[in-house]
Amino acid sequence: MAKRRKSRFPAAERSVDSAEVRLIRIPGIPEIRTGDDLGKVVASAARQAGIRFRDKDILVVAQKIVSKSEGALVDLASVKPTAPAVALAERLKKDPRAVEMVLRESRRIVRSDHVLIAETHHGFVCANAGVDHSNVPGDDIVTLLPRDPDGSAKKLATMLRKWTDKRIAVIISDTFGRPWRLGLTNVAIGAAGVPVLVDLRGTRDRQGKVLSATILAVADELAAAAGLLMDKSKGSPVVLIRGYRYRLRFEPAANIIRPAAEDLFR
Amino acid sequence: MAKRRKSRFPAAERSVDSAEVRLIRIPGIPEIRTGDDLGKVVASAARQAGIRFRDKDILVVAQKIVSKSEGALVDLASVKPTAPAVALAERLKKDPRAVEMVLRESRRIVRSDHVLIAETHHGFVCANAGVDHSNVPGDDIVTLLPRDPDGSAKKLATMLRKWTDKRIAVIISDTFGRPWRLGLTNVAIGAAGVPVLVDLRGTRDRQGKVLSATILAVADELAAAAGLLMDKSKGSPVVLIRGYRYRLRFEPAANIIRPAAEDLFR
């Protein structure tokens, strides 16, 4: 067990010191269409806003525009619901075609009261398995989560490098609910170039005591910080985080998913 | 049900626009002792660092120094463990006196494998009911969560007003684990002067569709953002958030606690 943990995380590390962090909304992101090069779109919007990227900037991008650029959209008019979807939809008073999509996107339905809480194929637990109809043109179109959000983040980081010539880390975020606490918070579902979990176990506190249980979910804190500037009603899906100091690392956000067997909170 | 919800949250509101937010660590916070006026300590540290407070600044303060200032410390040498604590401690290979304190601080033990996950008397679910021995001088001293974190936040906001003459909102934070996702994130356990949950239900997305399920846990996102600059190994328990635009509100962080009956995620 101890060994398994060691292999999952890098050696104990001190989080690098930051004195000030800036969160900057990138304005003027247009409606994104399938096939758009998000790196180019973001680089161009930043340039127009007078924002010049720097190495080690972190870009937090809402899942919705990533899904749109990748064509992860489904027209419900084309969906034929199966019998389980029809039955569930009837009980929940929902569109059976939308429920069908939730079932297709899910590995497991966690709860199905008036909201469907599902575990996606990636392992994320969230409402409707990420199937969402907000901020999508057309009444019958829904977006799905990106197939491989870590891959999407890596690809976007590569395209940003191409268009800006800077090493920019990327986090792809979505707003998830959680047990015990009300409200949604923005969390990381994909990452490239930035630490996802920072393991402080083995380092010492101010009194010299060894910290025994401190692994920080840094990517989720970065996503939450960016969430303060994302406004669904205004179309602000891209936030730049500057000044957060970190060690360059390609660690997938999938590392955040808690193995079920180790989930003491369940 | 709809009515109950309405009474719990204010009317649907648009989150106020912010274009840039700054997270600023306040350096030079000394070791805090029982009875210290935290408002005075923070005002003085900020002054020394050349940081001048402004109205609507938000101060995020780690629970640990609030507990210390309030004397929420227990010397385990004075604790006589009860039989249930002794039995549980034996099974978990923990100090029975520390386990006794966890039981005293808990309304309910959620899980007791190698870590104790407990629901505190406030209703927060976290490891060891917040009983913690890190960053406390002395091997046998533990800190407890503040009795009334919202009251502590209000008191600190009042003292900050006295010492700075500015209206500064306060969030008291702690790092909590959570189900399904690994790692700790900084969350709000007390608040004064800043919205805790922002209800966007009834507002419209960019396409004009009504957002149906969007309540943002703003206080948790603010706490998480500040968490990026709090470093347990360096003693950085106070972070200033500037530029986040909000409507002045006295809403308790206790509002974040999800009523068990409505907790679809459990």
Short mmCIF file of C-alpha atoms in Angstrom, two decimals:
data_model
loop_
_atom_site.label_atom_id
_atom_site.label_comp_id
_atom_site.label_asym_id
_atom_site.label_seq_id
_atom_site.Cartn_x
_atom_site.Cartn_y
_atom_site.Cartn_z
CA MET A 1 0.00 0.00 0.00
CA ALA A 2 2.67 2.48 1.01
CA LYS A 3 4.61 1.40 -2.04
CA ARG A 4 1.66 1.86 -4.35
CA ARG A 5 1.18 5.39 -3.03
CA LYS A 6 4.81 6.19 -3.60
CA SER A 7 4.64 5.13 -7.20
CA ARG A 8 1.54 7.20 -7.84
CA PHE A 9 3.00 10.47 -6.60
CA PRO A 10 6.39 12.01 -7.14
CA ALA A 11 8.71 12.37 -4.18
CA ALA A 12 7.69 14.76 -1.42
CA GLU A 13 8.17 18.28 -2.62
CA ARG A 14 7.85 21.72 -1.23
CA SER A 15 5.31 23.79 -3.10
CA VAL A 16 7.24 26.56 -4.78
CA ASP A 17 6.79 29.97 -3.23
CA SER A 18 4.36 32.43 -4.79
CA ALA A 19 3.83 35.89 -3.32
CA GLU A 20 1.18 37.15 -5.70
CA VAL A 21 -1.01 35.47 -8.27
CA ARG A 22 -3.09 37.24 -10.88
CA LEU A 23 -6.27 35.88 -12.39
CA ILE A 24 -7.00 37.55 -15.73
CA ARG A 25 -10.06 36.96 -17.82
CA ILE A 26 -9.34 36.72 -21.54
CA PRO A 27 -12.15 38.64 -23.20
CA GLY A 28 -13.53 38.34 -26.68
CA ILE A 29 -13.57 34.58 -27.12
CA PRO A 30 -15.98 34.03 -30.03
CA GLU A 31 -18.53 31.22 -30.33
CA ILE A 32 -16.43 28.09 -30.93
CA ARG A 33 -17.20 25.67 -33.76
CA THR A 34 -16.09 22.14 -34.50
CA GLY A 35 -12.56 22.14 -35.89
CA ASP A 36 -11.57 25.53 -34.50
CA ASP A 37 -7.96 25.74 -33.35
CA LEU A 38 -8.48 26.87 -29.77
CA GLY A 39 -4.83 27.80 -29.41
CA LYS A 40 -5.13 30.22 -32.28
CA VAL A 41 -8.45 31.61 -31.02
CA VAL A 42 -7.08 32.22 -27.51
CA ALA A 43 -3.78 33.68 -28.75
CA SER A 44 -5.67 36.05 -31.01
CA ALA A 45 -8.19 37.11 -28.32
CA ALA A 46 -5.35 37.77 -25.89
CA ARG A 47 -3.45 39.82 -28.44
CA GLN A 48 -6.52 41.93 -29.16
CA ALA A 49 -6.95 42.53 -25.42
CA GLY A 50 -3.33 43.58 -25.04
CA ILE A 51 -2.46 40.51 -22.96
CA ARG A 52 0.98 39.10 -23.74
CA PHE A 53 1.61 35.55 -22.65
CA ARG A 54 4.64 34.57 -20.62
CA ASP A 55 6.33 31.26 -19.97
CA LYS A 56 4.67 29.43 -17.07
CA ASP A 57 1.37 31.20 -17.49
CA ILE A 58 -1.49 28.81 -16.80
CA LEU A 59 -4.58 28.88 -18.96
CA VAL A 60 -7.80 27.53 -17.51
CA VAL A 61 -10.31 26.71 -20.23
CA ALA A 62 -13.93 25.74 -19.68
CA GLN A 63 -14.75 22.26 -20.92
CA LYS A 64 -17.61 23.60 -23.02
CA ILE A 65 -15.44 25.29 -25.65
CA VAL A 66 -13.05 22.33 -25.77
CA SER A 67 -15.99 20.01 -26.44
CA LYS A 68 -17.31 22.34 -29.11
CA SER A 69 -13.93 22.56 -30.87
CA GLU A 70 -13.68 18.77 -30.81
CA GLY A 71 -17.21 18.29 -32.09
CA ALA A 72 -18.35 16.54 -28.90
CA LEU A 73 -21.90 17.66 -29.64
CA VAL A 74 -24.97 15.54 -30.12
CA ASP A 75 -28.21 16.52 -31.79
CA LEU A 76 -30.87 14.88 -29.64
CA ALA A 77 -33.06 14.61 -32.77
CA SER A 78 -30.69 11.84 -33.87
CA VAL A 79 -30.83 9.91 -30.56
CA LYS A 80 -33.10 6.89 -30.22
CA PRO A 81 -33.58 6.24 -26.50
CA THR A 82 -33.37 2.66 -25.26
CA ALA A 83 -35.98 1.17 -22.93
CA PRO A 84 -33.98 1.84 -19.71
CA ALA A 85 -33.56 5.49 -20.75
CA VAL A 86 -37.28 5.83 -21.45
CA ALA A 87 -38.17 4.32 -18.06
CA LEU A 88 -35.68 6.50 -16.17
CA ALA A 89 -36.75 9.62 -18.07
CA GLU A 90 -40.36 8.99 -17.21
CA ARG A 91 -39.56 8.69 -13.52
CA LEU A 92 -37.38 11.83 -13.55
CA LYS A 93 -39.64 13.76 -15.94
CA LYS A 94 -36.74 14.34 -18.30
CA ASP A 95 -36.18 14.12 -22.03
CA PRO A 96 -35.58 10.40 -22.74
CA ARG A 97 -33.08 11.28 -25.46
CA ALA A 98 -31.03 13.35 -22.99
CA VAL A 99 -31.22 10.50 -20.44
CA GLU A 100 -30.07 8.09 -23.14
CA MET A 101 -27.00 10.25 -23.69
CA VAL A 102 -26.29 10.34 -19.94
CA LEU A 103 -26.45 6.53 -19.84
CA ARG A 104 -24.12 6.25 -22.83
CA GLU A 105 -21.63 8.60 -21.17
CA SER A 106 -21.75 6.74 -17.84
CA ARG A 107 -19.91 3.85 -16.33
CA ARG A 108 -22.31 3.85 -13.38
CA ILE A 109 -25.34 5.83 -12.20
CA VAL A 110 -24.59 6.98 -8.65
CA ARG A 111 -27.98 8.49 -7.86
CA SER A 112 -31.14 9.08 -9.83
CA ASP A 113 -33.50 11.25 -7.86
CA HIS A 114 -34.53 14.49 -9.50
CA VAL A 115 -30.95 14.85 -10.71
CA LEU A 116 -28.87 12.13 -12.34
CA ILE A 117 -25.48 11.79 -10.68
CA ALA A 118 -23.24 9.58 -12.77
CA GLU A 119 -19.71 8.27 -12.92
CA THR A 120 -18.40 8.98 -16.40
CA HIS A 121 -16.21 6.60 -18.38
CA HIS A 122 -13.26 8.75 -17.32
CA GLY A 123 -14.18 8.16 -13.66
CA PHE A 124 -15.50 11.65 -12.85
CA VAL A 125 -18.62 11.79 -10.72
CA CYS A 126 -20.92 14.63 -11.73
CA ALA A 127 -24.45 15.61 -12.69
CA ASN A 128 -25.71 14.10 -15.96
CA ALA A 129 -22.27 12.65 -16.74
CA GLY A 130 -21.39 16.06 -18.14
CA VAL A 131 -24.15 16.01 -20.79
CA ASP A 132 -25.19 19.64 -20.89
CA HIS A 133 -27.41 21.88 -22.93
CA SER A 134 -26.35 25.29 -21.58
CA ASN A 135 -24.38 27.66 -23.78
CA VAL A 136 -25.01 25.55 -26.86
CA PRO A 137 -26.83 27.00 -29.85
CA GLY A 138 -30.06 25.18 -30.68
CA ASP A 139 -32.58 23.60 -28.32
CA ASP A 140 -31.80 20.00 -29.14
CA ILE A 141 -28.00 20.13 -29.06
CA VAL A 142 -26.08 18.90 -26.02
CA THR A 143 -22.36 18.87 -25.36
CA LEU A 144 -20.49 15.89 -23.96
CA LEU A 145 -17.27 16.01 -21.95
CA PRO A 146 -14.14 15.67 -24.08
CA ARG A 147 -13.25 12.01 -24.67
CA ASP A 148 -9.73 12.48 -23.29
CA PRO A 149 -9.52 15.78 -21.40
CA ASP A 150 -5.82 15.31 -20.55
CA GLY A 151 -5.10 14.73 -24.22
CA SER A 152 -7.15 17.81 -25.10
CA ALA A 153 -5.14 19.86 -22.60
CA LYS A 154 -1.86 18.62 -24.03
CA LYS A 155 -2.96 19.39 -27.56
CA LEU A 156 -4.05 22.89 -26.57
CA ALA A 157 -0.72 23.50 -24.79
CA THR A 158 1.06 22.46 -27.99
CA MET A 159 -1.05 24.76 -30.15
CA LEU A 160 -0.54 27.65 -27.70
CA ARG A 161 3.20 27.08 -27.94
CA LYS A 162 2.90 27.28 -31.70
CA TRP A 163 0.89 30.51 -31.71
CA THR A 164 2.56 32.31 -28.79
CA ASP A 165 6.02 30.77 -28.61
CA LYS A 166 5.53 30.48 -24.83
CA ARG A 167 5.31 27.44 -22.58
CA ILE A 168 1.77 27.75 -21.26
CA ALA A 169 0.24 25.13 -19.01
CA VAL A 170 -3.39 24.21 -19.59
CA ILE A 171 -6.19 23.11 -17.30
CA ILE A 172 -9.54 22.10 -18.70
CA SER A 173 -12.24 22.74 -16.13
CA ASP A 174 -15.87 22.03 -15.46
CA THR A 175 -18.21 22.95 -12.62
CA PHE A 176 -19.11 19.95 -10.47
CA GLY A 177 -21.30 19.54 -7.42
CA ARG A 178 -20.04 17.53 -4.48
CA PRO A 179 -21.38 15.66 -1.46
CA TRP A 180 -21.94 17.44 1.86
CA ARG A 181 -21.41 20.92 0.47
CA LEU A 182 -23.88 22.85 -1.65
CA GLY A 183 -23.06 24.67 -4.83
CA LEU A 184 -20.82 23.97 -7.77
CA THR A 185 -17.11 24.65 -7.87
CA ASN A 186 -14.88 24.68 -10.89
CA VAL A 187 -12.57 21.63 -10.95
CA ALA A 188 -9.87 20.27 -13.26
CA ILE A 189 -10.84 17.49 -15.66
CA GLY A 190 -7.76 17.79 -17.87
CA ALA A 191 -4.26 19.16 -17.34
CA ALA A 192 -0.98 19.62 -19.14
CA GLY A 193 2.24 21.10 -17.85
CA VAL A 194 1.17 21.90 -14.30
CA PRO A 195 1.19 19.75 -11.16
CA VAL A 196 -2.17 18.20 -10.39
CA LEU A 197 -1.49 16.84 -6.91
CA VAL A 198 1.34 18.27 -4.82
CA ASP A 199 2.53 15.88 -2.18
CA LEU A 200 3.82 17.62 0.91
CA ARG A 201 4.07 14.41 2.92
CA GLY A 202 7.49 14.20 4.42
CA THR A 203 8.04 17.95 4.44
CA ARG A 204 7.91 19.78 7.76
CA ASP A 205 5.61 22.41 9.16
CA ARG A 206 6.79 25.62 10.76
CA GLN A 207 7.40 23.79 14.03
CA GLY A 208 9.47 21.13 12.29
CA LYS A 209 6.78 18.44 12.57
CA VAL A 210 6.49 16.15 9.59
CA LEU A 211 3.25 16.71 7.64
CA SER A 212 1.65 13.32 7.34
CA ALA A 213 -1.52 13.70 5.31
CA THR A 214 -1.04 16.73 3.12
CA ILE A 215 -1.51 16.18 -0.58
CA LEU A 216 -2.88 19.32 -2.16
CA ALA A 217 -5.20 19.15 -5.16
CA VAL A 218 -3.48 22.09 -6.81
CA ALA A 219 -5.14 21.69 -10.22
CA ASP A 220 -8.57 21.87 -8.57
CA GLU A 221 -7.56 24.98 -6.65
CA LEU A 222 -6.31 26.57 -9.88
CA ALA A 223 -9.58 25.67 -11.60
CA ALA A 224 -11.61 27.05 -8.69
CA ALA A 225 -9.63 30.29 -8.74
CA ALA A 226 -10.31 30.68 -12.45
CA GLY A 227 -13.96 29.87 -11.78
CA LEU A 228 -14.24 33.21 -9.98
CA LEU A 229 -13.87 34.91 -13.37
CA MET A 230 -15.88 32.53 -15.55
CA ASP A 231 -19.40 33.69 -16.04
CA LYS A 232 -21.76 31.39 -17.87
CA SER A 233 -24.08 34.23 -18.71
CA LYS A 234 -21.36 36.28 -20.36
CA GLY A 235 -19.26 33.72 -22.17
CA SER A 236 -15.97 33.93 -20.27
CA PRO A 237 -14.54 30.50 -20.78
CA VAL A 238 -10.82 31.34 -20.64
CA VAL A 239 -8.89 32.65 -17.64
CA LEU A 240 -5.16 33.23 -17.40
CA ILE A 241 -3.38 32.55 -14.11
CA ARG A 242 -0.08 34.35 -13.78
CA GLY A 243 2.47 34.30 -10.98
CA TYR A 244 1.66 30.88 -9.56
CA ARG A 245 5.04 29.22 -9.27
CA TYR A 246 5.27 25.54 -10.01
CA ARG A 247 7.52 22.87 -11.34
CA LEU A 248 6.82 21.97 -14.95
CA ARG A 249 5.17 18.58 -14.99
CA PHE A 250 3.02 16.53 -17.32
CA GLU A 251 0.67 14.93 -14.87
CA PRO A 252 -2.81 13.93 -16.00
CA ALA A 253 -5.80 15.38 -14.16
CA ALA A 254 -7.05 11.79 -14.18
CA ASN A 255 -4.65 11.31 -11.25
CA ILE A 256 -7.16 13.23 -9.15
CA ILE A 257 -9.72 10.47 -9.48
CA ARG A 258 -9.80 8.65 -6.17
CA PRO A 259 -9.56 4.87 -6.58
CA ALA A 260 -12.88 3.50 -5.29
CA ALA A 261 -11.13 1.04 -2.97
CA GLU A 262 -9.28 3.86 -1.23
CA ASP A 263 -12.24 6.20 -0.98
CA LEU A 264 -12.80 6.54 2.75
CA PHE A 265 -15.36 9.26 2.17
CA ARG A 266 -17.85 7.04 0.35
CA MET B 1 -39.66 22.55 -1.66
CA ALA B 2 -39.31 25.35 -4.19
CA LYS B 3 -40.39 27.71 -1.45
CA ARG B 4 -37.85 26.36 1.02
CA ARG B 5 -35.12 26.87 -1.56
CA LYS B 6 -36.23 30.40 -2.17
CA SER B 7 -36.02 31.27 1.46
CA ARG B 8 -32.55 29.78 1.77
CA PHE B 9 -31.06 31.70 -1.14
CA PRO B 10 -31.50 35.29 -2.21
CA ALA B 11 -33.22 36.00 -5.51
CA ALA B 12 -31.43 34.95 -8.69
CA GLU B 13 -28.57 37.30 -9.27
CA ARG B 14 -25.97 37.84 -11.87
CA SER B 15 -22.48 37.45 -10.51
CA VAL B 16 -20.89 40.88 -10.73
CA ASP B 17 -18.28 41.22 -13.44
CA SER B 18 -14.60 40.94 -12.54
CA ALA B 19 -11.90 41.27 -15.18
CA GLU B 20 -8.87 40.68 -13.00
CA VAL B 21 -8.42 39.33 -9.51
CA ARG B 22 -5.22 39.50 -7.48
CA LEU B 23 -4.25 37.03 -4.80
CA ILE B 24 -1.69 38.55 -2.45
CA ARG B 25 -0.01 36.74 0.38
CA ILE B 26 0.35 38.83 3.52
CA PRO B 27 3.80 38.04 4.82
CA GLY B 28 5.17 38.30 8.32
CA ILE B 29 2.26 36.93 10.34
CA PRO B 30 3.84 36.00 13.68
CA GLU B 31 3.03 32.92 15.77
CA ILE B 32 -0.48 33.61 17.13
CA ARG B 33 -1.30 33.21 20.83
CA THR B 34 -4.57 32.98 22.71
CA GLY B 35 -6.12 36.41 23.06
CA ASP B 36 -4.26 38.01 20.15
CA ASP B 37 -6.34 40.51 18.18
CA LEU B 38 -6.03 39.02 14.70
CA GLY B 39 -7.34 42.19 13.10
CA LYS B 40 -4.51 44.15 14.63
CA VAL B 41 -1.92 41.50 13.75
CA VAL B 42 -3.02 41.37 10.10
CA ALA B 43 -3.32 45.15 9.75
CA SER B 44 0.16 45.56 11.16
CA ALA B 45 1.71 42.82 8.98
CA ALA B 46 0.12 44.32 5.89
CA ARG B 47 1.38 47.80 6.77
CA GLN B 48 4.90 46.48 7.25
CA ALA B 49 4.70 44.77 3.84
CA GLY B 50 3.50 47.96 2.17
CA ILE B 51 0.05 46.52 1.46
CA ARG B 52 -2.76 49.05 1.91
CA PHE B 53 -6.21 47.64 2.33
CA ARG B 54 -9.14 48.82 0.23
CA ASP B 55 -12.89 48.55 0.69
CA LYS B 56 -14.19 45.22 -0.66
CA ASP B 57 -10.87 43.47 -0.23
CA ILE B 58 -11.44 39.88 0.89
CA LEU B 59 -9.18 38.36 3.50
CA VAL B 60 -8.89 34.58 3.61
CA VAL B 61 -7.53 33.39 6.93
CA ALA B 62 -6.48 29.84 7.74
CA GLN B 63 -8.54 28.28 10.53
CA LYS B 64 -5.41 27.44 12.46
CA ILE B 65 -4.57 31.00 13.51
CA VAL B 66 -8.21 31.77 14.30
CA SER B 67 -8.33 28.73 16.59
CA LYS B 68 -5.08 29.77 18.24
CA SER B 69 -6.29 33.33 18.84
CA GLU B 70 -9.50 31.95 20.36
CA GLY B 71 -7.66 29.47 22.53
CA ALA B 72 -9.24 26.48 20.81
CA LEU B 73 -6.23 24.39 21.82
CA VAL B 74 -6.16 21.25 23.91
CA ASP B 75 -3.22 19.75 25.72
CA LEU B 76 -3.63 16.01 25.20
CA ALA B 77 -1.89 15.49 28.56
CA SER B 78 -5.12 16.74 30.13
CA VAL B 79 -7.41 14.41 28.15
CA LYS B 80 -8.71 11.19 29.70
CA PRO B 81 -9.90 8.96 26.86
CA THR B 82 -13.20 7.14 27.25
CA ALA B 83 -13.57 3.42 26.51
CA PRO B 84 -14.89 3.94 22.94
CA ALA B 85 -11.94 6.21 22.17
CA VAL B 86 -9.49 3.64 23.54
CA ALA B 87 -11.04 0.87 21.45
CA LEU B 88 -11.11 2.95 18.28
CA ALA B 89 -7.55 4.18 18.86
CA GLU B 90 -6.32 0.63 19.26
CA ARG B 91 -7.91 -0.41 15.98
CA LEU B 92 -6.55 2.62 14.13
CA LYS B 93 -3.18 2.63 15.92
CA LYS B 94 -3.70 6.21 17.02
CA ASP B 95 -3.25 8.17 20.22
CA PRO B 96 -6.41 7.44 22.28
CA ARG B 97 -6.37 10.97 23.66
CA ALA B 98 -6.44 12.42 20.13
CA VAL B 99 -9.23 10.02 19.17
CA GLU B 100 -11.14 11.11 22.27
CA MET B 101 -10.92 14.71 21.09
CA VAL B 102 -12.16 13.70 17.61
CA LEU B 103 -15.16 11.98 19.20
CA ARG B 104 -15.91 15.03 21.35
CA GLU B 105 -15.77 17.28 18.30
CA SER B 106 -18.01 14.99 16.23
CA ARG B 107 -21.71 14.63 15.71
CA ARG B 108 -21.15 11.44 13.73
CA ILE B 109 -18.23 9.30 12.59
CA VAL B 110 -18.57 8.86 8.83
CA ARG B 111 -15.72 6.39 8.31
CA SER B 112 -13.06 4.92 10.55
CA ASP B 113 -10.51 3.07 8.50
CA HIS B 114 -6.95 4.29 8.78
CA VAL B 115 -8.28 7.83 8.80
CA LEU B 116 -11.20 9.08 10.86
CA ILE B 117 -13.71 10.97 8.73
CA ALA B 118 -16.19 12.77 10.96
CA GLU B 119 -19.10 15.15 10.79
CA THR B 120 -18.38 17.99 13.19
CA HIS B 121 -20.99 19.63 15.40
CA HIS B 122 -21.12 22.44 12.83
CA GLY B 123 -22.00 19.89 10.12
CA PHE B 124 -18.68 19.89 8.26
CA VAL B 125 -17.40 16.51 7.09
CA CYS B 126 -13.63 16.27 7.31
CA ALA B 127 -10.70 14.23 8.59
CA ASN B 128 -10.43 13.98 12.38
CA ALA B 129 -13.27 16.51 12.86
CA GLY B 130 -10.63 19.20 12.39
CA VAL B 131 -8.55 18.08 15.39
CA ASP B 132 -5.03 18.78 14.17
CA HIS B 133 -1.52 18.77 15.52
CA SER B 134 0.31 20.45 12.63
CA ASN B 135 1.70 23.96 13.05
CA VAL B 136 1.10 23.90 16.80
CA PRO B 137 3.98 24.31 19.21
CA GLY B 138 4.45 21.32 21.51
CA ASP B 139 3.99 17.63 20.74
CA ASP B 140 0.85 17.14 22.80
CA ILE B 141 -1.10 20.22 21.76
CA VAL B 142 -3.87 19.97 19.17
CA THR B 143 -6.09 22.67 17.71
CA LEU B 144 -9.83 22.36 17.30
CA LEU B 145 -11.97 24.14 14.71
CA PRO B 146 -13.38 27.46 15.95
CA ARG B 147 -16.68 26.92 17.83
CA ASP B 148 -18.53 29.35 15.55
CA PRO B 149 -16.47 30.08 12.44
CA ASP B 150 -19.05 32.49 11.00
CA GLY B 151 -18.99 34.41 14.27
CA SER B 152 -15.19 34.40 14.20
CA ALA B 153 -15.25 35.79 10.65
CA LYS B 154 -17.67 38.53 11.65
CA LYS B 155 -15.57 39.47 14.65
CA LEU B 156 -12.41 39.60 12.55
CA ALA B 157 -14.15 41.77 9.93
CA THR B 158 -15.14 44.16 12.73
CA MET B 159 -11.62 44.32 14.12
CA LEU B 160 -10.18 44.85 10.64
CA ARG B 161 -12.59 47.74 10.19
CA LYS B 162 -11.34 49.19 13.44
CA TRP B 163 -7.66 48.89 12.54
CA THR B 164 -7.80 49.72 8.83
CA ASP B 165 -10.98 51.79 8.49
CA LYS B 166 -11.89 49.67 5.45
CA ARG B 167 -14.75 47.28 4.85
CA ILE B 168 -12.93 44.00 4.43
CA ALA B 169 -14.78 40.73 3.97
CA VAL B 170 -13.42 37.67 5.75
CA ILE B 171 -13.37 33.99 4.91
CA ILE B 172 -12.03 31.46 7.39
CA SER B 173 -10.69 28.46 5.55
CA ASP B 174 -9.47 24.95 6.15
CA THR B 175 -8.16 22.22 3.85
CA PHE B 176 -10.62 19.36 3.50
CA GLY B 177 -10.53 16.11 1.56
CA ARG B 178 -13.54 15.04 -0.44
CA PRO B 179 -15.07 11.92 -1.94
CA TRP B 180 -14.15 10.76 -5.44
CA ARG B 181 -11.31 13.20 -5.86
CA LEU B 182 -7.89 12.92 -4.25
CA GLY B 183 -6.09 15.68 -2.46
CA LEU B 184 -7.13 18.46 -0.15
CA THR B 185 -8.57 21.77 -1.26
CA ASN B 186 -9.00 24.88 0.80
CA VAL B 187 -12.69 25.51 1.59
CA ALA B 188 -14.67 28.13 3.52
CA ILE B 189 -15.79 27.24 7.04
CA GLY B 190 -16.66 30.80 8.09
CA ALA B 191 -17.57 33.94 6.19
CA ALA B 192 -18.54 37.55 6.75
CA GLY B 193 -19.40 40.20 4.19
CA VAL B 194 -19.06 38.15 1.04
CA PRO B 195 -21.56 35.93 -0.79
CA VAL B 196 -21.19 32.25 0.03
CA LEU B 197 -23.51 30.76 -2.58
CA VAL B 198 -24.38 32.73 -5.70
CA ASP B 199 -27.60 31.59 -7.28
CA LEU B 200 -27.65 32.00 -11.03
CA ARG B 201 -30.87 30.04 -11.45
CA GLY B 202 -33.25 32.08 -13.52
CA THR B 203 -30.51 34.02 -15.28
CA ARG B 204 -29.77 33.24 -18.91
CA ASP B 205 -26.75 31.84 -20.69
CA ARG B 206 -25.21 33.43 -23.74
CA GLN B 207 -27.80 31.78 -25.97
CA GLY B 208 -30.63 33.11 -23.83
CA LYS B 209 -31.42 29.71 -22.25
CA VAL B 210 -32.39 29.84 -18.59
CA LEU B 211 -29.72 28.30 -16.36
CA SER B 212 -31.51 25.76 -14.24
CA ALA B 213 -29.02 24.24 -11.85
CA THR B 214 -26.30 26.78 -11.37
CA ILE B 215 -25.58 27.76 -7.80
CA LEU B 216 -21.92 28.62 -7.44
CA ALA B 217 -20.08 27.97 -4.18
CA VAL B 218 -18.23 31.25 -4.43
CA ALA B 219 -16.84 31.21 -0.89
CA ASP B 220 -15.24 27.82 -1.55
CA GLU B 221 -13.74 29.09 -4.82
CA LEU B 222 -12.34 32.12 -2.99
CA ALA B 223 -10.88 29.86 -0.30
CA ALA B 224 -9.40 27.53 -2.93
CA ALA B 225 -7.84 30.47 -4.77
CA ALA B 226 -6.24 31.67 -1.53
CA GLY B 227 -5.09 28.11 -0.86
CA LEU B 228 -2.69 28.48 -3.80
CA LEU B 229 -0.68 30.92 -1.68
CA MET B 230 -0.99 29.27 1.72
CA ASP B 231 1.97 27.12 2.52
CA LYS B 232 1.82 25.06 5.67
CA SER B 233 5.57 24.70 5.75
CA LYS B 234 6.16 28.43 5.66
CA GLY B 235 3.42 29.87 7.81
CA SER B 236 1.36 31.80 5.24
CA PRO B 237 -2.06 31.76 6.82
CA VAL B 238 -3.42 35.04 5.42
CA VAL B 239 -4.13 35.85 1.78
CA LEU B 240 -5.75 38.99 0.42
CA ILE B 241 -8.06 38.74 -2.59
CA ARG B 242 -8.48 41.98 -4.47
CA GLY B 243 -10.57 42.82 -7.50
CA TYR B 244 -13.24 40.17 -7.07
CA ARG B 245 -16.47 42.10 -7.44
CA TYR B 246 -19.37 41.10 -5.26
CA ARG B 247 -22.41 42.39 -3.50
CA LEU B 248 -21.85 43.00 0.18
CA ARG B 249 -23.71 40.30 2.09
CA PHE B 250 -23.62 38.72 5.51
CA GLU B 251 -24.24 35.13 4.65
CA PRO B 252 -22.90 32.39 6.90
CA ALA B 253 -20.58 29.79 5.42
CA ALA B 254 -22.79 27.33 7.28
CA ASN B 255 -25.19 27.82 4.34
CA ILE B 256 -22.81 25.67 2.31
CA ILE B 257 -23.57 22.63 4.41
CA ARG B 258 -25.81 20.41 2.33
CA PRO B 259 -28.87 19.22 4.24
CA ALA B 260 -28.52 15.44 4.51
CA ALA B 261 -32.01 14.87 3.13
CA GLU B 262 -31.16 16.78 -0.04
CA ASP B 263 -27.74 15.22 -0.54
CA LEU B 264 -28.07 13.31 -3.79
CA PHE B 265 -24.38 12.60 -3.82
CA ARG B 266 -24.38 10.48 -0.66
#
